[in-house]
PDB file of C-alpha atoms in Angstrom:
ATOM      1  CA  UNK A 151       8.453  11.212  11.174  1.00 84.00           C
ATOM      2  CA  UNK A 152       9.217  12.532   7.935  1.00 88.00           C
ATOM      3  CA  UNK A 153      12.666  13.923   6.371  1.00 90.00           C
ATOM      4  CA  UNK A 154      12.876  15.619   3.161  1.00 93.00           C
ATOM      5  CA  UNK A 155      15.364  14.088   0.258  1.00 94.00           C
ATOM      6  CA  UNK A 156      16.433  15.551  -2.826  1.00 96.00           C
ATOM      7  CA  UNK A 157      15.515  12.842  -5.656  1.00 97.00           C
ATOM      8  CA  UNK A 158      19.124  11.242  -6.094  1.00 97.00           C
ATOM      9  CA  UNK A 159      19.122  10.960  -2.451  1.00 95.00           C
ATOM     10  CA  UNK A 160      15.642   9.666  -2.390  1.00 96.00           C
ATOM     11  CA  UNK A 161      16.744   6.754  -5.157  1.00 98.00           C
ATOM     12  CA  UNK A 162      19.741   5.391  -3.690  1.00 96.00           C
ATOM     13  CA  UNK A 163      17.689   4.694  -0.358  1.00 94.00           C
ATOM     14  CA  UNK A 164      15.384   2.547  -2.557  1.00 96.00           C
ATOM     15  CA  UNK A 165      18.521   1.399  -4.596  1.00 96.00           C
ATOM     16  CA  UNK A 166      20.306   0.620  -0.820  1.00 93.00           C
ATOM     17  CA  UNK A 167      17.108  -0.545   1.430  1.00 93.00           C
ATOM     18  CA  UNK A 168      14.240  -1.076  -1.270  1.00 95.00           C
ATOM     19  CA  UNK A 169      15.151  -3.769  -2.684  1.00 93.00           C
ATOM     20  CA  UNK A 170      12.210  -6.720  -1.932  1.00 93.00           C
ATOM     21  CA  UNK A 171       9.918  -4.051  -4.485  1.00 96.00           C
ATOM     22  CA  UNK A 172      11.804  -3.092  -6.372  1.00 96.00           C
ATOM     23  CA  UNK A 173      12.876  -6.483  -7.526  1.00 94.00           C
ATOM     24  CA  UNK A 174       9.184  -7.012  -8.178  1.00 94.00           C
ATOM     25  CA  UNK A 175       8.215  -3.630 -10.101  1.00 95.00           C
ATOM     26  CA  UNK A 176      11.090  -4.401 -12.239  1.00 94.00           C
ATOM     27  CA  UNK A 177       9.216  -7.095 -13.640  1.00 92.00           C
ATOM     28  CA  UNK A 178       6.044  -5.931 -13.314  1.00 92.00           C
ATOM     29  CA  UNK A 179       6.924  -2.817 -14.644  1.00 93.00           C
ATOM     30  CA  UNK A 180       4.239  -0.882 -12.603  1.00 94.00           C
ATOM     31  CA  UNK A 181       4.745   1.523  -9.831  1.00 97.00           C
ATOM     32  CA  UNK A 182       2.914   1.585  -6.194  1.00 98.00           C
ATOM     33  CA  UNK A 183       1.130   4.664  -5.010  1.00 98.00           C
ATOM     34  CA  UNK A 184      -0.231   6.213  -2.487  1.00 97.00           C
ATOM     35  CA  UNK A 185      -1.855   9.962  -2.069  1.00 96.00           C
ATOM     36  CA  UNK A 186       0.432  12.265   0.176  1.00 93.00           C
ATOM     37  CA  UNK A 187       0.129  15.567   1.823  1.00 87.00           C
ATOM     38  CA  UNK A 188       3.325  16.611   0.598  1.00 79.00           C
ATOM     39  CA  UNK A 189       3.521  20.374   1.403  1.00 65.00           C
ATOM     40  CA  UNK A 190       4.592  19.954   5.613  1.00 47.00           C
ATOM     41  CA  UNK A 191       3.701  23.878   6.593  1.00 42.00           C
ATOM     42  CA  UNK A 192       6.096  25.396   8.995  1.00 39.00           C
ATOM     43  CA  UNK A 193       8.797  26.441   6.867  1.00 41.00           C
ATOM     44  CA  UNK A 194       9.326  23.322   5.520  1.00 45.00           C
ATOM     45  CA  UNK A 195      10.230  22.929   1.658  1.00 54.00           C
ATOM     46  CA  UNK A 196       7.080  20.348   0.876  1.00 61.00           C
ATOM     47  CA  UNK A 197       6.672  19.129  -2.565  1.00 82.00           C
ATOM     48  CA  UNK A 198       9.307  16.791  -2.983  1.00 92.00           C
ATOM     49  CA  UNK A 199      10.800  13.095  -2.269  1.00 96.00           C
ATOM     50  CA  UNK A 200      10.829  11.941   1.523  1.00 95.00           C
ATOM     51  CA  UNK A 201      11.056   9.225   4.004  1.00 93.00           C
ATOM     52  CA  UNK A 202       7.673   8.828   6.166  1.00 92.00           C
ATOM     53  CA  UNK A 203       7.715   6.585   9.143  1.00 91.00           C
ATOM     54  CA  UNK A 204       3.898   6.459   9.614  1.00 91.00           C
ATOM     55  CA  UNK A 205       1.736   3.719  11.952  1.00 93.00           C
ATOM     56  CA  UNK A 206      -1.295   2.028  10.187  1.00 95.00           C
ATOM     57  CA  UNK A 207      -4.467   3.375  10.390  1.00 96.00           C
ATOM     58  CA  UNK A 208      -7.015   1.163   8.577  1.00 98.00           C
ATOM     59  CA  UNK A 209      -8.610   0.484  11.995  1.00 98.00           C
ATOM     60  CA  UNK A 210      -9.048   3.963  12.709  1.00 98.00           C
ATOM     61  CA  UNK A 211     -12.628   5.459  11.762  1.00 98.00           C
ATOM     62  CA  UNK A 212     -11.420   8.665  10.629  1.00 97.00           C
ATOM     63  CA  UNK A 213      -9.311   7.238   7.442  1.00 96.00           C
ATOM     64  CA  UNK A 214     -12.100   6.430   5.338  1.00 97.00           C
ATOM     65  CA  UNK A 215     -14.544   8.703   7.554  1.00 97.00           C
ATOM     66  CA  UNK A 216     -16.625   5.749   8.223  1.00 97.00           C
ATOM     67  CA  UNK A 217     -16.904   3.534  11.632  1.00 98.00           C
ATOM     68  CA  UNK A 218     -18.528   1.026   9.368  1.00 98.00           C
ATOM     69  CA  UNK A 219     -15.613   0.680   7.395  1.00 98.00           C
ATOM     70  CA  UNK A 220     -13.038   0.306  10.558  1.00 98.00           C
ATOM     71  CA  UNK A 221     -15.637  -2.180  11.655  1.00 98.00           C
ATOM     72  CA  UNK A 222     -14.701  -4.099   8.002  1.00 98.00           C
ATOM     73  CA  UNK A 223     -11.453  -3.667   8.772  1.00 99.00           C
ATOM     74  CA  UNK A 224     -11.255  -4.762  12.369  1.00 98.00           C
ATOM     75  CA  UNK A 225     -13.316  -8.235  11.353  1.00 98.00           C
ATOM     76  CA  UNK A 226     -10.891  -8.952   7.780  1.00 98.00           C
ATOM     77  CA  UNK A 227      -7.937  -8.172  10.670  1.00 99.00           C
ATOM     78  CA  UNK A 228      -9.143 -11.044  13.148  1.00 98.00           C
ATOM     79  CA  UNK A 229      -9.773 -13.909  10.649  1.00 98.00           C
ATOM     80  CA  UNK A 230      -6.670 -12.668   8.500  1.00 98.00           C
ATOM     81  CA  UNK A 231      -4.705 -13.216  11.409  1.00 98.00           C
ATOM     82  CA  UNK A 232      -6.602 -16.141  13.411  1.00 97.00           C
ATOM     83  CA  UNK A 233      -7.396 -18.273   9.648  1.00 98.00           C
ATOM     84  CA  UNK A 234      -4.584 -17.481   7.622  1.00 98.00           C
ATOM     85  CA  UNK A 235      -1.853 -16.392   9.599  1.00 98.00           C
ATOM     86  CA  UNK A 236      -1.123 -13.225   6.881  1.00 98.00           C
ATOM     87  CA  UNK A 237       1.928 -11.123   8.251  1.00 98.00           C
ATOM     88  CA  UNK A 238       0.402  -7.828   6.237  1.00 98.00           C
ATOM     89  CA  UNK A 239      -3.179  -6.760   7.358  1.00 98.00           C
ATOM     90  CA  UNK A 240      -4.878  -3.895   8.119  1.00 98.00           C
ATOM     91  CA  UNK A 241      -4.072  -3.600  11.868  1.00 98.00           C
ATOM     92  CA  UNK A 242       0.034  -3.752  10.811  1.00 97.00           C
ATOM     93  CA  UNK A 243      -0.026  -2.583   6.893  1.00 97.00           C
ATOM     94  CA  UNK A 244      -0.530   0.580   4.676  1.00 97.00           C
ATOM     95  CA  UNK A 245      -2.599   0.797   1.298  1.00 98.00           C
ATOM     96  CA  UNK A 246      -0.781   1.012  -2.177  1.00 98.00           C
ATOM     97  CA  UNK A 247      -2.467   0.763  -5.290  1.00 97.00           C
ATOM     98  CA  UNK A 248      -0.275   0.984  -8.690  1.00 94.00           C
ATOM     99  CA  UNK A 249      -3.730   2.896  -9.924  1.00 94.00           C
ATOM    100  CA  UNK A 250      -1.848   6.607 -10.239  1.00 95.00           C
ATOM    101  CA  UNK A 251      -5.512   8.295 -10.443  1.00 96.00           C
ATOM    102  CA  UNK A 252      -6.620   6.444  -7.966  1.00 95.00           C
ATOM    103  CA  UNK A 253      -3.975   7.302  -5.174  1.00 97.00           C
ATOM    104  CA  UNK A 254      -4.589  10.814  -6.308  1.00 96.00           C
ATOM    105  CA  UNK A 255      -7.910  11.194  -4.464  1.00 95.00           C
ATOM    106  CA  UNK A 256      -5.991  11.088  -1.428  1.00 95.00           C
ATOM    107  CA  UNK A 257      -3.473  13.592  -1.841  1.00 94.00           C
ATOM    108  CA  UNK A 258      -0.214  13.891  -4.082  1.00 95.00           C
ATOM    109  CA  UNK A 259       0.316  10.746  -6.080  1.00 97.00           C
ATOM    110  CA  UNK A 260       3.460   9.268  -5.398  1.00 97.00           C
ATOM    111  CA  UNK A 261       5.356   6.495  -6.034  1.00 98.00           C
ATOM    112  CA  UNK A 262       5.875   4.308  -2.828  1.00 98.00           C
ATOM    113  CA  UNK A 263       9.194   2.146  -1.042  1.00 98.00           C
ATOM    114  CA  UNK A 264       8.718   0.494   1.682  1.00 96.00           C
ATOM    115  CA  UNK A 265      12.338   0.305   3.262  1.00 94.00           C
ATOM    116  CA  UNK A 266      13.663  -3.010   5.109  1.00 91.00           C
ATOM    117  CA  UNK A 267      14.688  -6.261   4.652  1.00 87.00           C
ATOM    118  CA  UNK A 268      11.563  -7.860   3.612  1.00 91.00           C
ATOM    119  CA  UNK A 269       8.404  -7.284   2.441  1.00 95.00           C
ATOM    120  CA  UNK A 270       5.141  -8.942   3.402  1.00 97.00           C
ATOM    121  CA  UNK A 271       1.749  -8.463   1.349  1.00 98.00           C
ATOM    122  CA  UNK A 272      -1.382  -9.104   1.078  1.00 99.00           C
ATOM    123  CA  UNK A 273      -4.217  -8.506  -1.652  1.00 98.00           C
ATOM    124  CA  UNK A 274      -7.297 -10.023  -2.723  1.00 97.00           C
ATOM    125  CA  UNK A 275      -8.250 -11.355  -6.168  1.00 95.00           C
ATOM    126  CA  UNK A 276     -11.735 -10.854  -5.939  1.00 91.00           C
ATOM    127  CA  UNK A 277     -11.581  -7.387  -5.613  1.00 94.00           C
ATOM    128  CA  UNK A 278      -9.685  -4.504  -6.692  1.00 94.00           C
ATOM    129  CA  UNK A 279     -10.587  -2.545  -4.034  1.00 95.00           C
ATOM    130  CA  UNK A 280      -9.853  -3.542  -0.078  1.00 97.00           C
ATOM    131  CA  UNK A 281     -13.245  -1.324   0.563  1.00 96.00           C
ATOM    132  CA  UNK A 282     -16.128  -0.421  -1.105  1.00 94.00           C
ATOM    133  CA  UNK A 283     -18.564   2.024  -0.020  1.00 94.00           C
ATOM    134  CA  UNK A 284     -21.556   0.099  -1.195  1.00 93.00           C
ATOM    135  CA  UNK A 285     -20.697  -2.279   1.725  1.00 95.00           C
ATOM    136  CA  UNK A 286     -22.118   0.071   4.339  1.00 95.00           C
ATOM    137  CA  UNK A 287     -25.276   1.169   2.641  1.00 93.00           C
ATOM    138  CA  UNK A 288     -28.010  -1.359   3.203  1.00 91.00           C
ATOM    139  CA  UNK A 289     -29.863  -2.870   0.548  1.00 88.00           C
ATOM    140  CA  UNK A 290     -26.900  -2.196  -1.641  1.00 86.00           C
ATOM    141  CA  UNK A 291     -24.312  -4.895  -3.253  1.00 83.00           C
ATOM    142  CA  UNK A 292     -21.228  -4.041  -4.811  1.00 81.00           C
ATOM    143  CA  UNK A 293     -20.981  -5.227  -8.288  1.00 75.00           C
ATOM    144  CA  UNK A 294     -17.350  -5.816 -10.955  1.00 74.00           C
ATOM    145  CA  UNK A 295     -14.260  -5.205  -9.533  1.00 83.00           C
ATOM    146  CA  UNK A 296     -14.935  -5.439  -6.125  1.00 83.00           C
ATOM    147  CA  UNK A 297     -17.013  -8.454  -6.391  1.00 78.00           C
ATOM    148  CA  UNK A 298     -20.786  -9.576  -5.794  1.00 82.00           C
ATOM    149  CA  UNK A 299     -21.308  -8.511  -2.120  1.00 88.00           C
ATOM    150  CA  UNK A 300     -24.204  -7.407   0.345  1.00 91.00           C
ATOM    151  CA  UNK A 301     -23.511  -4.918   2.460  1.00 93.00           C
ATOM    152  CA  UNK A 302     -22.326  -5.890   5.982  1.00 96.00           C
ATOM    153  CA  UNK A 303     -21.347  -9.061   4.726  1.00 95.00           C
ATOM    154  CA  UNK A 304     -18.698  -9.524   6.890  1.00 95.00           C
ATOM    155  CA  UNK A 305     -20.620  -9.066  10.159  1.00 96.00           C
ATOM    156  CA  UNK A 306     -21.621 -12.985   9.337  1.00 96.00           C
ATOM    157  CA  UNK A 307     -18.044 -14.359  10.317  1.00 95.00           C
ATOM    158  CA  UNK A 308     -18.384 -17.282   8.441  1.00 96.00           C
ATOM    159  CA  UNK A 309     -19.085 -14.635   5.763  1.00 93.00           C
ATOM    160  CA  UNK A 310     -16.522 -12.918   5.379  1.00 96.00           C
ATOM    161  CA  UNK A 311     -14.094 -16.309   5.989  1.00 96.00           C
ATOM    162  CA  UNK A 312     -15.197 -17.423   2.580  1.00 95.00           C
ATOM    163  CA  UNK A 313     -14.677 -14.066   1.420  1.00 94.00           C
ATOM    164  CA  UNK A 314     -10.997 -13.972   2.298  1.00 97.00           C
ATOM    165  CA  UNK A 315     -10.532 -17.995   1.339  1.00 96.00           C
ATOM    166  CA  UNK A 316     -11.549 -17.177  -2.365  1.00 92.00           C
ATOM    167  CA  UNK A 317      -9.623 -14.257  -3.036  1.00 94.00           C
ATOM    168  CA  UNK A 318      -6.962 -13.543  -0.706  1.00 98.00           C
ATOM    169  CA  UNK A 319      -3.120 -13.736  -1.615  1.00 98.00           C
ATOM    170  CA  UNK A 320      -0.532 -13.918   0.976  1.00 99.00           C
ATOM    171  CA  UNK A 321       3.079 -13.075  -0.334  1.00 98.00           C
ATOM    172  CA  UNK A 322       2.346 -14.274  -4.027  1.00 97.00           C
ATOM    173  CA  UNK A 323       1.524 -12.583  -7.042  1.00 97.00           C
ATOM    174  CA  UNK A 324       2.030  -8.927  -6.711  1.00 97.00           C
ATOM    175  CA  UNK A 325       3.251  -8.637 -10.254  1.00 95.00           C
ATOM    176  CA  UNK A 326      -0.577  -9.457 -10.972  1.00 96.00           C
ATOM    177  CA  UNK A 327      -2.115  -7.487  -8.213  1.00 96.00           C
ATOM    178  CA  UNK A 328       0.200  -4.183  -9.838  1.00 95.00           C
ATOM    179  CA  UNK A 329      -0.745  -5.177 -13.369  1.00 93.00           C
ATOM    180  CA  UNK A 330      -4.957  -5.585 -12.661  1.00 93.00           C
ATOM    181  CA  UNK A 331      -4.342  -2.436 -10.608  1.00 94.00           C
ATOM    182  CA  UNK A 332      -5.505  -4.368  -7.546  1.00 96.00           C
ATOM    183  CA  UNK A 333      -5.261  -2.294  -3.790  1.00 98.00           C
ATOM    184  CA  UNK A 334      -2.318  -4.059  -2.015  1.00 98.00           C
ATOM    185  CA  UNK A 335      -1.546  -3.826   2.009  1.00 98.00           C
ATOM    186  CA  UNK A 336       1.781  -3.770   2.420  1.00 98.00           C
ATOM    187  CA  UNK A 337       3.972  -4.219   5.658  1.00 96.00           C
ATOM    188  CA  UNK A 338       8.048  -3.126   5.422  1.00 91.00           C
ATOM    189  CA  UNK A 339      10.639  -5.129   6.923  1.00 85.00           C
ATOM    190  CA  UNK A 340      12.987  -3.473   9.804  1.00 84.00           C
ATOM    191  CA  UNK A 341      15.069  -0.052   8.433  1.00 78.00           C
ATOM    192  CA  UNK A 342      17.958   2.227  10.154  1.00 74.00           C
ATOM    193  CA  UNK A 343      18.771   5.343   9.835  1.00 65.00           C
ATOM    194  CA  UNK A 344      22.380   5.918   9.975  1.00 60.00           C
ATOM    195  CA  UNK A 345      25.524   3.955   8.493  1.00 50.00           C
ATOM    196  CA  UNK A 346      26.964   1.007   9.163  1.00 46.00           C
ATOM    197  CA  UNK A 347      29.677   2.408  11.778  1.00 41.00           C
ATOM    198  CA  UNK A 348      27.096   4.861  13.638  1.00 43.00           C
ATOM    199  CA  UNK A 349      23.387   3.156  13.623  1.00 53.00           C
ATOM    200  CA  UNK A 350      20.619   4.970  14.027  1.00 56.00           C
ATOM    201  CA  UNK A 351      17.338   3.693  15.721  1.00 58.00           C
ATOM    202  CA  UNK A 352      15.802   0.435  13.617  1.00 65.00           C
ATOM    203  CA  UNK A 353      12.084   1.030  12.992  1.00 73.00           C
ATOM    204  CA  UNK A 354       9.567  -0.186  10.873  1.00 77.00           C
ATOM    205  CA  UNK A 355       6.801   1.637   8.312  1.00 86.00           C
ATOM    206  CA  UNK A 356       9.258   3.419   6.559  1.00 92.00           C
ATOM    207  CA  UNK A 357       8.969   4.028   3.348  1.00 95.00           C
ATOM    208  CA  UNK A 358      10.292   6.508   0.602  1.00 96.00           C
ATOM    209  CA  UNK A 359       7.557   8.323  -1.717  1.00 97.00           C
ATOM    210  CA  UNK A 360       8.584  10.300  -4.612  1.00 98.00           C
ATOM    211  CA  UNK A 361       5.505  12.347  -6.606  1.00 97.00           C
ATOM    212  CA  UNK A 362       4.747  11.129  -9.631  1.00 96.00           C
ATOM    213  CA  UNK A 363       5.462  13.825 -11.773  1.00 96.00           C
ATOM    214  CA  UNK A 364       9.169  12.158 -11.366  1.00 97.00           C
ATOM    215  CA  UNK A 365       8.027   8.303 -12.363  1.00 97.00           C
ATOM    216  CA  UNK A 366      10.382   9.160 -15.535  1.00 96.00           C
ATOM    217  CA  UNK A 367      13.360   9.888 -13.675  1.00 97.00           C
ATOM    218  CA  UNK A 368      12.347   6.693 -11.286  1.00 98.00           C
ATOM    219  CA  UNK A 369      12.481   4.536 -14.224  1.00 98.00           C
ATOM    220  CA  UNK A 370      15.395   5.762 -15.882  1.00 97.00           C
ATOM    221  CA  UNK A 371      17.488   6.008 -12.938  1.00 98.00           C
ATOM    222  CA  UNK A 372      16.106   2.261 -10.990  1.00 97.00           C
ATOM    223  CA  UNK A 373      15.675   0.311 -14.374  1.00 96.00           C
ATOM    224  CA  UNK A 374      12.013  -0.208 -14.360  1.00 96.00           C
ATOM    225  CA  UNK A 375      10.773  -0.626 -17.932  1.00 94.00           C
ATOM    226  CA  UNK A 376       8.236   1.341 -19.235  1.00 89.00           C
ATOM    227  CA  UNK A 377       4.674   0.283 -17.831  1.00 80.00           C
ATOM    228  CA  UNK A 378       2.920  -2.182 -19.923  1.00 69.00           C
ATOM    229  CA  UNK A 379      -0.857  -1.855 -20.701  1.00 58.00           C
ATOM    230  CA  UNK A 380      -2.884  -3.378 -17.807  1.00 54.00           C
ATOM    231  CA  UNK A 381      -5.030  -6.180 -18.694  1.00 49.00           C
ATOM    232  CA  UNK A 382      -8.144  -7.056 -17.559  1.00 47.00           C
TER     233      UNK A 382
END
């Protein structure tokens, strides 16, 4: 589902429904991205702020093209869930990554909201990416950010459970993950559409995006501070 906002529209649904992220990119002072289609086809306006109610798809092969990195996915998803119990994984959470370039190769960067009444994340320390494609050719490691890995690594179970237990971070330290431009799943709380005396239907995955080209106005208008210099 997707419905088209004007910006001040867009804002006070983040001001109104945003707030778990927001609170944190106001001290962070980095955004969250993610690469959207934004023209919709059809007559539609495209281009501009909306709200996208959108399912995960980490699990499917055809996000990264690559059955080998589902496969990744589908084995970080069991032990995520069986070993650590993480409400945000790939089987129930999206991408974001406060890396503006980075979101880019996937469409429109734009600045992400999750909308609800909480927020669960997850990210990992070792690695500022989630995948890397050196992990599916063999006889190839991946090397600074994303760690010292072999490829398939993670087909060893015990392999990729010490992979998770020395990097992963479960609802802590997003204000890091944003500033070392780490990839973060993210998982939104409950949202309705509608007002108080006429609800709509609650749902979940619902987030606002606004393209980047407005981060200016976002800042002025939500009271995020001007982005500091990422360290690393």
């Amino acid at each position: 589902m997707v419905v088209e906002l004007e910006l001040p529209s867009a804002l006070a649904l983040v001001r109104a429904h945003g707030r778990p992220l927001l609170d944190i990119v106001r001290r962070s002072s980095g955004l969250l991205y993610r690469g959207e289609a934004l023209s919709l086809g059809g007559g539609g306006k495209g281009g501009g702020p909306r709200a996208v109610t959108e399912k995960p798809d980490l699990l499917d092969a055809e996000t990264y093209g690559s059955a080998v990195a589902a496969e990744y996915f589908r084995a970080a998803d069991a032990i995520m869930d069986k070993d650590f119990q993480a409400p945000a994984r790939p089987s129930n959470a999206h991408i974001m990554v406060s890396n503006k370039e980075a979101a880019a190769a996937w469409g429109t960067a734009c600045s992400i909201w999750p909308l609800g009444d909480s927020l669960d994340y997850s990210w990992l320390h070792s690695c500022a990416e989630l995948w890397d494609p050196r992990w599916e050719r063999p006889g190839s490691r991946s090397s600074p950010p994303n760690g010292n890995r072999e490829a398939f690594f993670w087909r060893d179970e015990d392999g990729m459970r010490r992979f998770l237990a020395e990097g992963l971070r479960i609802n802590s330290g997003l204000s890091e993950a944003i500033r070392g431009r780490h990839e973060v799943l993210v998982r939104s709380g409950e949202f309705s559409f509608g007002s108080e005396a006429r609800k709509g239907a609650v749902i979940q995955d619902t987030f606002v995006c606004i393209p980047a080209s407005e981060d200016r106005a976002v800042r002025s208008a939500l009271g995020i501070p001007a982005e500091r210099i990422p360290y690393r």
